[in-house]
Short mmCIF file of C-alpha atoms in Angstrom, two decimals:
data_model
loop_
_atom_site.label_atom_id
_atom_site.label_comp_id
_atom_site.label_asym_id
_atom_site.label_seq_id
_atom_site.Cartn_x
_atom_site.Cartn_y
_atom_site.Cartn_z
CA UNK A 1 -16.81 43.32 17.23
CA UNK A 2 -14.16 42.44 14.93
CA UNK A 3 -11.37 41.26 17.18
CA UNK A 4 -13.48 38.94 19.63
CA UNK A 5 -15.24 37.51 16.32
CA UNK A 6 -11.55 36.75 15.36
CA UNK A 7 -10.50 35.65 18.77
CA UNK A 8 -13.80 33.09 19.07
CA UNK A 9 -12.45 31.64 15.24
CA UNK A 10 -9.10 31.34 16.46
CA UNK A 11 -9.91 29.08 19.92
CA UNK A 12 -13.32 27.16 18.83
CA UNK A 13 -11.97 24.09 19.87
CA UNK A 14 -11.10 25.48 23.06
CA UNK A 15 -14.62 25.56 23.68
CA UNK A 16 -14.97 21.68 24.01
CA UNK A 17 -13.86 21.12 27.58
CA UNK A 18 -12.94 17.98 27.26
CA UNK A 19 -10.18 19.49 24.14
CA UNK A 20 -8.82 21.72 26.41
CA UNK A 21 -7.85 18.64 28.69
CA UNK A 22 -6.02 16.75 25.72
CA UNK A 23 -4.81 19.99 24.51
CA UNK A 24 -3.16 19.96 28.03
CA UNK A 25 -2.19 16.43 28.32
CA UNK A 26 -0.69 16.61 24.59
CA UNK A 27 1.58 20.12 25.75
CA UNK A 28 2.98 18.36 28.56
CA UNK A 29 4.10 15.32 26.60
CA UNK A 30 5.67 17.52 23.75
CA UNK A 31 7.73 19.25 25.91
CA UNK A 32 8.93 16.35 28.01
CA UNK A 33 9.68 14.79 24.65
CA UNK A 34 11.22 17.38 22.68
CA UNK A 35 13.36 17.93 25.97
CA UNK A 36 14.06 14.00 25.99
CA UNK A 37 14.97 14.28 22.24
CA UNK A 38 17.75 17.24 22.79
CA UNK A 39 18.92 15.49 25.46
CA UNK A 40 19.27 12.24 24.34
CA UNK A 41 21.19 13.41 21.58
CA UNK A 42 23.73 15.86 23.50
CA UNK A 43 23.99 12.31 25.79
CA UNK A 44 24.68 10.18 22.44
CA UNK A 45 27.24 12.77 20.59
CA UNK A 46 28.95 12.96 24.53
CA UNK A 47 29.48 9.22 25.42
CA UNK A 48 30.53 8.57 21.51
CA UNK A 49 31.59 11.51 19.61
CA UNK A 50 30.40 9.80 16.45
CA UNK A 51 27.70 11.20 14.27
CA UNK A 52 26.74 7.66 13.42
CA UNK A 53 26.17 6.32 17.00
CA UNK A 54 23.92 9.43 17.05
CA UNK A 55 22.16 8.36 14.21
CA UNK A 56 21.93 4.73 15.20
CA UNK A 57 19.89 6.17 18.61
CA UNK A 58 17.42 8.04 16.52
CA UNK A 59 17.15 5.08 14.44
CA UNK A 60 16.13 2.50 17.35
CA UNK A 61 13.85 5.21 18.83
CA UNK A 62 11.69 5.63 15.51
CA UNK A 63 12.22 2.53 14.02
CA UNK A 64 8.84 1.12 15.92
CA UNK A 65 7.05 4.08 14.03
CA UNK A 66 7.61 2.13 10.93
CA UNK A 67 7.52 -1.30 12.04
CA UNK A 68 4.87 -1.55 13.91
CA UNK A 69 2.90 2.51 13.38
CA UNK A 70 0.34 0.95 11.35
CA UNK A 71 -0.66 -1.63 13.83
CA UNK A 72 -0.64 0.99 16.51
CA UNK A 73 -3.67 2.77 14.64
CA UNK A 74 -5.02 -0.91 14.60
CA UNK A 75 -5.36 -0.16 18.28
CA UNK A 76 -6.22 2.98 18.50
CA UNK A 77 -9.66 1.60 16.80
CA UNK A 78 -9.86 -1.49 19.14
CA UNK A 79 -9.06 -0.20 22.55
CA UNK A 80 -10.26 3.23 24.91
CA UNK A 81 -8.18 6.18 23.64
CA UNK A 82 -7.94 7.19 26.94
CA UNK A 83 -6.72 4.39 28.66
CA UNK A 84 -3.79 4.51 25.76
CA UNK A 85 -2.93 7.89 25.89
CA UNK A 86 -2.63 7.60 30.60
CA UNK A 87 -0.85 4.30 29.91
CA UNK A 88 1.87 5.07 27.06
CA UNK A 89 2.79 8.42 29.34
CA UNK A 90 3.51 6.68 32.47
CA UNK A 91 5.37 4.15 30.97
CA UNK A 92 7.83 6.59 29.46
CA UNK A 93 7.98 7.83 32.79
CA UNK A 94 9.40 4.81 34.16
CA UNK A 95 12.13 4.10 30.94
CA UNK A 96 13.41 7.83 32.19
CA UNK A 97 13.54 7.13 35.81
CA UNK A 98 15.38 3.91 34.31
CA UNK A 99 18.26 6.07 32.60
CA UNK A 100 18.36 8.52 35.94
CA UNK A 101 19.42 6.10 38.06
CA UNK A 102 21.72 4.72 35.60
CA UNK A 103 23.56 8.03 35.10
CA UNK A 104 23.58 8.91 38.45
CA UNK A 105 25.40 5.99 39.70
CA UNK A 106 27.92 6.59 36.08
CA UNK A 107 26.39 3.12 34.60
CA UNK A 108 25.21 3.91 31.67
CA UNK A 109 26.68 2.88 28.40
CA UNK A 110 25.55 2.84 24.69
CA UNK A 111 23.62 -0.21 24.90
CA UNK A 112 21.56 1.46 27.52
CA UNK A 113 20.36 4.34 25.19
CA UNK A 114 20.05 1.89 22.05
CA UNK A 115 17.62 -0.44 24.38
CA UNK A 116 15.65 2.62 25.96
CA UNK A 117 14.96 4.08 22.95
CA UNK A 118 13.71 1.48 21.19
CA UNK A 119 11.54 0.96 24.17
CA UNK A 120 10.10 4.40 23.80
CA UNK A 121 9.74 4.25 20.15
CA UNK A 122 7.29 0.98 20.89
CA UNK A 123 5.53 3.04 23.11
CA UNK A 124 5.39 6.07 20.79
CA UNK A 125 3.69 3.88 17.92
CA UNK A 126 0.60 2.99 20.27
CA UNK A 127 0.59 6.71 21.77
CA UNK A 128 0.94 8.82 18.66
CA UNK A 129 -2.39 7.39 16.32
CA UNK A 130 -4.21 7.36 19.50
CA UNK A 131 -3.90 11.33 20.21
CA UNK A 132 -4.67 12.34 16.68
CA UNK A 133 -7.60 10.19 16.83
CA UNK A 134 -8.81 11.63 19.64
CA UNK A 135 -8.80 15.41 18.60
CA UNK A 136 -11.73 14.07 16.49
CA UNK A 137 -13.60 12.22 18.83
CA UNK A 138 -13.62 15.34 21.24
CA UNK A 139 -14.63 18.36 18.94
CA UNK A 140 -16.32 16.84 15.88
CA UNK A 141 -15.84 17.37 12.13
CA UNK A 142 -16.75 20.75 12.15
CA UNK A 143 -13.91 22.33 14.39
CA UNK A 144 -11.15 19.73 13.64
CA UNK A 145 -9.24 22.05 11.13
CA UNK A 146 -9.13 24.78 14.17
CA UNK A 147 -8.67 22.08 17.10
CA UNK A 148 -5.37 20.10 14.92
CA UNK A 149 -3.94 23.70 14.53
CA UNK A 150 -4.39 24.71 17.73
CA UNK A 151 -3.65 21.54 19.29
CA UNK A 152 0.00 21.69 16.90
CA UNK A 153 0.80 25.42 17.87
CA UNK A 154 0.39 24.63 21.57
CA UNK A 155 2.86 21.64 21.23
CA UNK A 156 5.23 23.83 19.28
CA UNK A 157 5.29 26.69 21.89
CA UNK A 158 5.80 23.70 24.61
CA UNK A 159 8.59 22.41 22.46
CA UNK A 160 10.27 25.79 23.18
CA UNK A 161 10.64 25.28 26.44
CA UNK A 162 12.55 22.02 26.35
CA UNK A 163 15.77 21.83 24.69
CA UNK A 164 16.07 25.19 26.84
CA UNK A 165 15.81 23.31 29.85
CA UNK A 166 17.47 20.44 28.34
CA UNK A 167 20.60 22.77 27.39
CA UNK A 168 20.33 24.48 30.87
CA UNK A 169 19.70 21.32 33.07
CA UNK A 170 23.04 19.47 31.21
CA UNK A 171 25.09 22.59 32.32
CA UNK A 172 23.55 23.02 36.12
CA UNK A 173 22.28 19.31 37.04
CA UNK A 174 24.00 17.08 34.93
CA UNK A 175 22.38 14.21 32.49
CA UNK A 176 21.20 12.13 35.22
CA UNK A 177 19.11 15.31 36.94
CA UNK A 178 17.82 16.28 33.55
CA UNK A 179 16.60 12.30 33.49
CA UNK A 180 14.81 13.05 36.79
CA UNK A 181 13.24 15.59 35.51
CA UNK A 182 11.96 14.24 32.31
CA UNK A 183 10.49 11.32 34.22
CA UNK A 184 8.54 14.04 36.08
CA UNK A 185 7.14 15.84 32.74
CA UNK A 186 5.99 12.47 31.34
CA UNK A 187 4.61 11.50 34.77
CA UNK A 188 2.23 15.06 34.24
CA UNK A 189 1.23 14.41 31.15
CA UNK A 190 -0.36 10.87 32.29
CA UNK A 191 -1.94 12.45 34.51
CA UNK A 192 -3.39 14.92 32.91
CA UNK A 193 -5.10 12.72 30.30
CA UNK A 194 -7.25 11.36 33.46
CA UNK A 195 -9.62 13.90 33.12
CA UNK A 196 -10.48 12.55 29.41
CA UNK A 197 -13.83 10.84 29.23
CA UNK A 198 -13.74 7.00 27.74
CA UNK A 199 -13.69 7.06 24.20
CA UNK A 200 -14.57 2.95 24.00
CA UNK A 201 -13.69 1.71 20.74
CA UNK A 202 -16.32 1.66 17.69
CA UNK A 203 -18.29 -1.08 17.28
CA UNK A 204 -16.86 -5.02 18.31
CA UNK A 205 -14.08 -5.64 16.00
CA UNK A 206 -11.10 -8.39 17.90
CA UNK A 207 -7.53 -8.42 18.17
CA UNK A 208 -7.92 -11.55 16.04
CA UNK A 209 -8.77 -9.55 13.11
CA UNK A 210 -6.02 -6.92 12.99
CA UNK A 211 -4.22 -8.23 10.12
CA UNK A 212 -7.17 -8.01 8.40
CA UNK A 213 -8.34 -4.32 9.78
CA UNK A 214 -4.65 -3.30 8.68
CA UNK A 215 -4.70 -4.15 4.97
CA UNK A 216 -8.12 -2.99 4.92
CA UNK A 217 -6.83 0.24 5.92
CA UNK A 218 -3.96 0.31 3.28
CA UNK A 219 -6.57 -0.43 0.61
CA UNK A 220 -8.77 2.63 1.81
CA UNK A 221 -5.84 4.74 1.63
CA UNK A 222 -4.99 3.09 -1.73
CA UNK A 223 -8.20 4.08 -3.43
CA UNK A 224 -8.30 7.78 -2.23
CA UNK A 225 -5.25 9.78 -4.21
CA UNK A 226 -5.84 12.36 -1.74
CA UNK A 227 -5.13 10.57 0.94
CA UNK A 228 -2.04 8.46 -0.58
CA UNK A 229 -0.62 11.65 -1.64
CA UNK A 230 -0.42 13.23 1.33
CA UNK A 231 0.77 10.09 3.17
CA UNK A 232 3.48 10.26 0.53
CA UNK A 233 4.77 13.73 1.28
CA UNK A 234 4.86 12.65 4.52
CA UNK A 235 7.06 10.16 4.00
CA UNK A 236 9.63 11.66 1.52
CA UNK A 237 9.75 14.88 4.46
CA UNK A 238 11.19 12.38 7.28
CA UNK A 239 12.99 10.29 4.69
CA UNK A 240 15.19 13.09 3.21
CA UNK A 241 15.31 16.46 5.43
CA UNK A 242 13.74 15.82 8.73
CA UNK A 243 16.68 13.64 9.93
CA UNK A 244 18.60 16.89 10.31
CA UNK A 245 17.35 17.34 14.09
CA UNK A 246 19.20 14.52 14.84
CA UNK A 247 22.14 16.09 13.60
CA UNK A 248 22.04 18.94 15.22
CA UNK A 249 25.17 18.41 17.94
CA UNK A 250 27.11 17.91 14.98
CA UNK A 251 26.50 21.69 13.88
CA UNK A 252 26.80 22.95 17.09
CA UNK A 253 29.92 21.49 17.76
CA UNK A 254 31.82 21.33 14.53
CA UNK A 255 30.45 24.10 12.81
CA UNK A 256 28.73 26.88 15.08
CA UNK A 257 31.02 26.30 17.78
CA UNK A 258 27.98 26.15 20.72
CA UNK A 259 28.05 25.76 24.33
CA UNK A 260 25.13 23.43 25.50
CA UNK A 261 22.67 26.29 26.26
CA UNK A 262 22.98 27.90 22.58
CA UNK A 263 22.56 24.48 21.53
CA UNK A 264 19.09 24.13 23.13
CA UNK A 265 18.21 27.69 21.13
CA UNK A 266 18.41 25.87 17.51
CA UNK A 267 15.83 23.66 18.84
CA UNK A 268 14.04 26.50 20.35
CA UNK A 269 13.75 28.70 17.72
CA UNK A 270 12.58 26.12 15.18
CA UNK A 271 9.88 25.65 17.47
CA UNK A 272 9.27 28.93 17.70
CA UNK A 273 8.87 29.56 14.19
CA UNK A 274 6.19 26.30 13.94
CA UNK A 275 4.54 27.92 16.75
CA UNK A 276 4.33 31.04 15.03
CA UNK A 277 2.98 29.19 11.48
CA UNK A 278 0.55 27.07 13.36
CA UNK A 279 -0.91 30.03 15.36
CA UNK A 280 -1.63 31.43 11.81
CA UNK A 281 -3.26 28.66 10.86
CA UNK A 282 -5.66 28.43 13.96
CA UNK A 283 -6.78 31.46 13.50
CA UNK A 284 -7.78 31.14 9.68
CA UNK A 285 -8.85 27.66 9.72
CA UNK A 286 -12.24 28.56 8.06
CA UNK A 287 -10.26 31.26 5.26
CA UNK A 288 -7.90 28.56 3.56
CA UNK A 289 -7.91 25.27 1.85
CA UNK A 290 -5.70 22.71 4.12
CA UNK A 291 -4.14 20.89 1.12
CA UNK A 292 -2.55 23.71 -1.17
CA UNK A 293 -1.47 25.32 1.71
CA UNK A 294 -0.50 22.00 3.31
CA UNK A 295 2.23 21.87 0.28
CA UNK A 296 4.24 25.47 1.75
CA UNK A 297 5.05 23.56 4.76
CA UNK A 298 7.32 20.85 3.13
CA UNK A 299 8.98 23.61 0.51
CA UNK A 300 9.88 26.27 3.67
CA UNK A 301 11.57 23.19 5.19
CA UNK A 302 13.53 22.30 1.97
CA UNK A 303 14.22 25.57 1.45
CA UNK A 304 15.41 27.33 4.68
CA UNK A 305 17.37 23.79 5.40
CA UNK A 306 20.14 25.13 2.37
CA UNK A 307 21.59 28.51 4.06
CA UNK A 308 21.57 26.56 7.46
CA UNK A 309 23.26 24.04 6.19
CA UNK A 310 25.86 26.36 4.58
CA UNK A 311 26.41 28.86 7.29
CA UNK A 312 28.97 29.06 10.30
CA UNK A 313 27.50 32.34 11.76
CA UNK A 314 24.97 31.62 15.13
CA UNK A 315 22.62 34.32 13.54
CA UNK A 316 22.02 33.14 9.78
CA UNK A 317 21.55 29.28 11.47
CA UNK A 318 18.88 30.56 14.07
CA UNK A 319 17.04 32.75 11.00
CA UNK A 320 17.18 29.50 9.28
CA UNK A 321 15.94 27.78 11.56
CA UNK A 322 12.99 29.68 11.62
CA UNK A 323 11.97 29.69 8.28
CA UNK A 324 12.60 25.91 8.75
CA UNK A 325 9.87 25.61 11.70
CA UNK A 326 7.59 27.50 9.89
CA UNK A 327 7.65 24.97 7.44
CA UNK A 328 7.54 22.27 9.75
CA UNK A 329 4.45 23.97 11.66
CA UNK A 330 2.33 24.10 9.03
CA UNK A 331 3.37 20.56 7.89
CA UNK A 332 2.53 19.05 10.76
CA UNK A 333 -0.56 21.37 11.56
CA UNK A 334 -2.03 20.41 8.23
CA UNK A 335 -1.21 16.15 7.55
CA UNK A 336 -3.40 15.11 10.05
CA UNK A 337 -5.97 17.53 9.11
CA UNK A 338 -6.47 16.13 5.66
CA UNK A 339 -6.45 12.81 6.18
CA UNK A 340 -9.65 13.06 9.11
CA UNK A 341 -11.08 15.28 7.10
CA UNK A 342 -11.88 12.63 4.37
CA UNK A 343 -11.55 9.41 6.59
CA UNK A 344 -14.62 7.82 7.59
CA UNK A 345 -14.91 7.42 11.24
CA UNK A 346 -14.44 3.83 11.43
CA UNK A 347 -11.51 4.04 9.69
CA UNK A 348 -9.63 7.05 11.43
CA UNK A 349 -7.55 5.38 13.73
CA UNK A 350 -5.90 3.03 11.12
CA UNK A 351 -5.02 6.32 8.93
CA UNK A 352 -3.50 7.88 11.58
CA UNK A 353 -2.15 4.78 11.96
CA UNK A 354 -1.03 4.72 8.53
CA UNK A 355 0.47 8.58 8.88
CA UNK A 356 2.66 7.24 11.97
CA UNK A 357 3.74 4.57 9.53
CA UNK A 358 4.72 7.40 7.38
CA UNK A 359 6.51 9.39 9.99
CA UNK A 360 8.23 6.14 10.90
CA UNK A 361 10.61 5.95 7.69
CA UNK A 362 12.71 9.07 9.53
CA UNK A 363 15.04 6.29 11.40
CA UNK A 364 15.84 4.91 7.98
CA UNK A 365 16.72 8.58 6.46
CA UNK A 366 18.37 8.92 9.97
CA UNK A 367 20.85 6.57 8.83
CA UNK A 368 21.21 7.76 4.86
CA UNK A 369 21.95 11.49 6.62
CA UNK A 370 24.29 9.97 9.42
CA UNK A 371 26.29 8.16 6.46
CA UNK A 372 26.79 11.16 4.01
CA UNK A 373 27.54 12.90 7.15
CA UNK A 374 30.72 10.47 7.53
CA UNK A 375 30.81 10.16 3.87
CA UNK A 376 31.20 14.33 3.14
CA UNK A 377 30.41 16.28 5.73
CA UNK A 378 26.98 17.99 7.64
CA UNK A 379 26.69 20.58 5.21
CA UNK A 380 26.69 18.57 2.45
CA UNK A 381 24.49 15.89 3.61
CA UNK A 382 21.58 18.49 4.75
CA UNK A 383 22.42 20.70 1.23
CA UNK A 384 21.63 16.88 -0.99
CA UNK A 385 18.82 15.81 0.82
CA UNK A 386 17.01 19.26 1.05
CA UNK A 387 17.83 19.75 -2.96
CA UNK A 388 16.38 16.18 -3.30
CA UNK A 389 13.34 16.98 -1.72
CA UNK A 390 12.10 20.34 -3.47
CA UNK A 391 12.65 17.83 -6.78
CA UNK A 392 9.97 15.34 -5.46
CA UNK A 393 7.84 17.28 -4.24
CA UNK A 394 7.74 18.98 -7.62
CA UNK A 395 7.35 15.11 -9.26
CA UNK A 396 4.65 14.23 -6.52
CA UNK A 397 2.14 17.69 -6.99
CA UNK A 398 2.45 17.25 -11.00
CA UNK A 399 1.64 13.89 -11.26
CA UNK A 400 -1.24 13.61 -8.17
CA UNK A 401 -3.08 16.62 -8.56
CA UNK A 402 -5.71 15.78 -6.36
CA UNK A 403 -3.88 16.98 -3.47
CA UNK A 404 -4.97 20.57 -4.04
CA UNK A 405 -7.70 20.44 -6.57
CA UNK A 406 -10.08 18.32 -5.30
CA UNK A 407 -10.15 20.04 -2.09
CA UNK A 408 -12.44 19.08 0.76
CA UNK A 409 -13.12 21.87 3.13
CA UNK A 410 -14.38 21.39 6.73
CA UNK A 411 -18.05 21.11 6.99
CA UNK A 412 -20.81 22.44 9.46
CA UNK A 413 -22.32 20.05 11.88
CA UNK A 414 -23.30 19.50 15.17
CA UNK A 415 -20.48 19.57 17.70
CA UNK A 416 -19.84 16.11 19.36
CA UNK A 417 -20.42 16.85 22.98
CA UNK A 418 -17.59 17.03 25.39
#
């Protein structure tokens, strides 16, 4: 009885049919974009052979997250969920088909990629509140710890998937087929998110008011250290070590000596190791309090980030690697978690709002990584950055203890129908 008791505990959000159709919609777009991201780099470090052009196309594709993140939880509380998560899918759709055609007629130029991405970064910022909002709205407070874990281990395993194809598609199809095909992923995952019910917006708040609804939300945040705290190892993870995907042509190349296919593995295999953490997690997401153990996720990433970053042999990089999505799997399992968990409702979108915002400082670390990259080298860069890390998160738990003491675990209730 053991082992289907377990197996029930590890997939209750599964149960909510309308979750398994998000959990579905939110696969597909993870793969098509973690396939767009190893692409888009491998296109970047091809048509420049500069680590800072590389950095400077990360930058204008996350940039929006800062800029405008906040705002895009704004509308995640004004407008239907669903309507945001069909719409932002198909119009990434279209920006690929855009940079197809461009590469298959040999058009395309650095402009191109610095214009699309910022394009898909301002479409990111209204998708990415609007799917962590809704993993509440379909399952309910009292399976949202299981349904954010599951929901993250599904879009790591679909992350393995696409710098594989990415890697493979460059070597068989060319850029401008892989672009095809990405167009096609995003297309599937706007589709998919038909089947979500509406989720209309709660209460009657305007557009004309969301200046106000966004400082309101930073003050909210403000007064719970819990919640600031958490935003704030958020932040200092894509300021200081998370930049190092973007890098990661740049260690292939100069230091690992990789064709394109082995390339697509040290994406794959981080995956797989956040797929493997956040599995874990899904499965105990009654047996463990989300914000000590939110606090390994951000130390496994500082930490397995040093060998990697000293290494030239294929094998100690991949092991890395893994330790590194590990880290990054229960990271990203775990930030959403806590802040729905003590968000009132009406406020939810604009905190996951305020988490994007978060996220959205990795184009400016981007750009400190891609400098001390020119400045001394990739392995120094990643060996600073990680080192500076482990010393603020140490700072950060010592001073705001609240984090992990006042802990606030998931409650029983009545599960919102779906």
């Amino acid at each position: 009885m053991g082992s289907p008791l377990l197996l029930r505990e590890a997939f209750a959000a599964a149960q909510h049919p309308q979750f398994r159709i998000l959990w579905l919609a939110n696969s597909l777009a993870s793969s098509a974009l973690f396939f767009d991201m190893a692409v888009l780099t491998w296109l970047a470090f091809t048509l420049t052979g500069s680590p800072w052009q590389v950095a400077l196309v990360g930058f204008w594709r996350t940039i929006p997250l800062l800029a405008i993140g906040a705002l895009g939880g704004v509308l995640a509380d004004l407008f239907d969920r669903r309507r945001v998560a069909i719409a932002t899918q198909w119009a990434n759709a279209a920006v690929a088909l855009g940079l197809a055609t461009l590469l298959l007629n040999s058009q395309i130029a650095f402009w191109h990629l610095a214009a699309s991405s910022l394009l898909m970064g301002l479409i990111s910022a209204a998708d990415q509140p609007t799917r962590r909002a809704l993993v509440m709205d379909l399952v309910g407070r009292r399976d949202v710890v299981n349904a954010v874990a599951l929901d993250t281990a599904t879009s790591m395993a679909s992350r393995i998937p696409g710098p594989l194809l990415g890697g493979a598609l460059i070597a068989l199809v060319g850029l401008g087929g892989c672009y095809l095909a990405l167009a096609l992923c995003y297309a599937a995952a706007g589709l998919a998110a038909l089947g979500l019910r509406p989720v209309p917006p709660l209460g009657h708040r305007s557009a004309r008011h969301a200046t106000a609804d966004l400082a309101e939300g930073f003050r909210y945040a403000l007064r719970r250290p819990a919640i600031w705290a958490a935003l704030a190892i958020t932040m200092l993870c894509n300021l200081l070590v998370l930049p190092y995907q973007q890098f990661l042509p740049v260690f292939a190349r100069d230091t690992l000596a990789l064709d394109p296919f082995r390339y697509g593995t040290l994406w794959a295999i981080t995956w797989l190791g956040a797929f493997v953490a956040s599995t874990a997690l899904a499965g105990m997401a009654q047996r463990f309090r989300p914000g000590p153990t939110f606090l390994i996720g951000p130390l496994l990433i500082g930490f397995g980030l040093l060998p990697f970053a000293l290494t030239s042999s294929y094998l100690v990089a991949i092991l890395s690697l893994f330790v590194v999505g590990a880290g990054q799997g229960v990271y990203t399992s775990l930030q959403a978690t806590i802040l729905l968990l003590r968000t009132d409702e009406a406020m939810r979108g604009r905190m996951m709002g305020l988490l994007v915002f978060m996220i959205g400082v990795w184009p400016l670390g981007m750009l400190v990584m891609g400098s001390l990259i020119e400045l001394a080298g990739a392995s120094a860069a990643v060996v600073a950055t990680s080192i500076a890390l482990l010393l603020a998160l140490g700072a950060l738990t010592a001073w705001r203890r609240e984090l992990y003491q006042s802990e606030e675990r998931p409650v029983a209730g009545q599960r919102s129908p779906s």
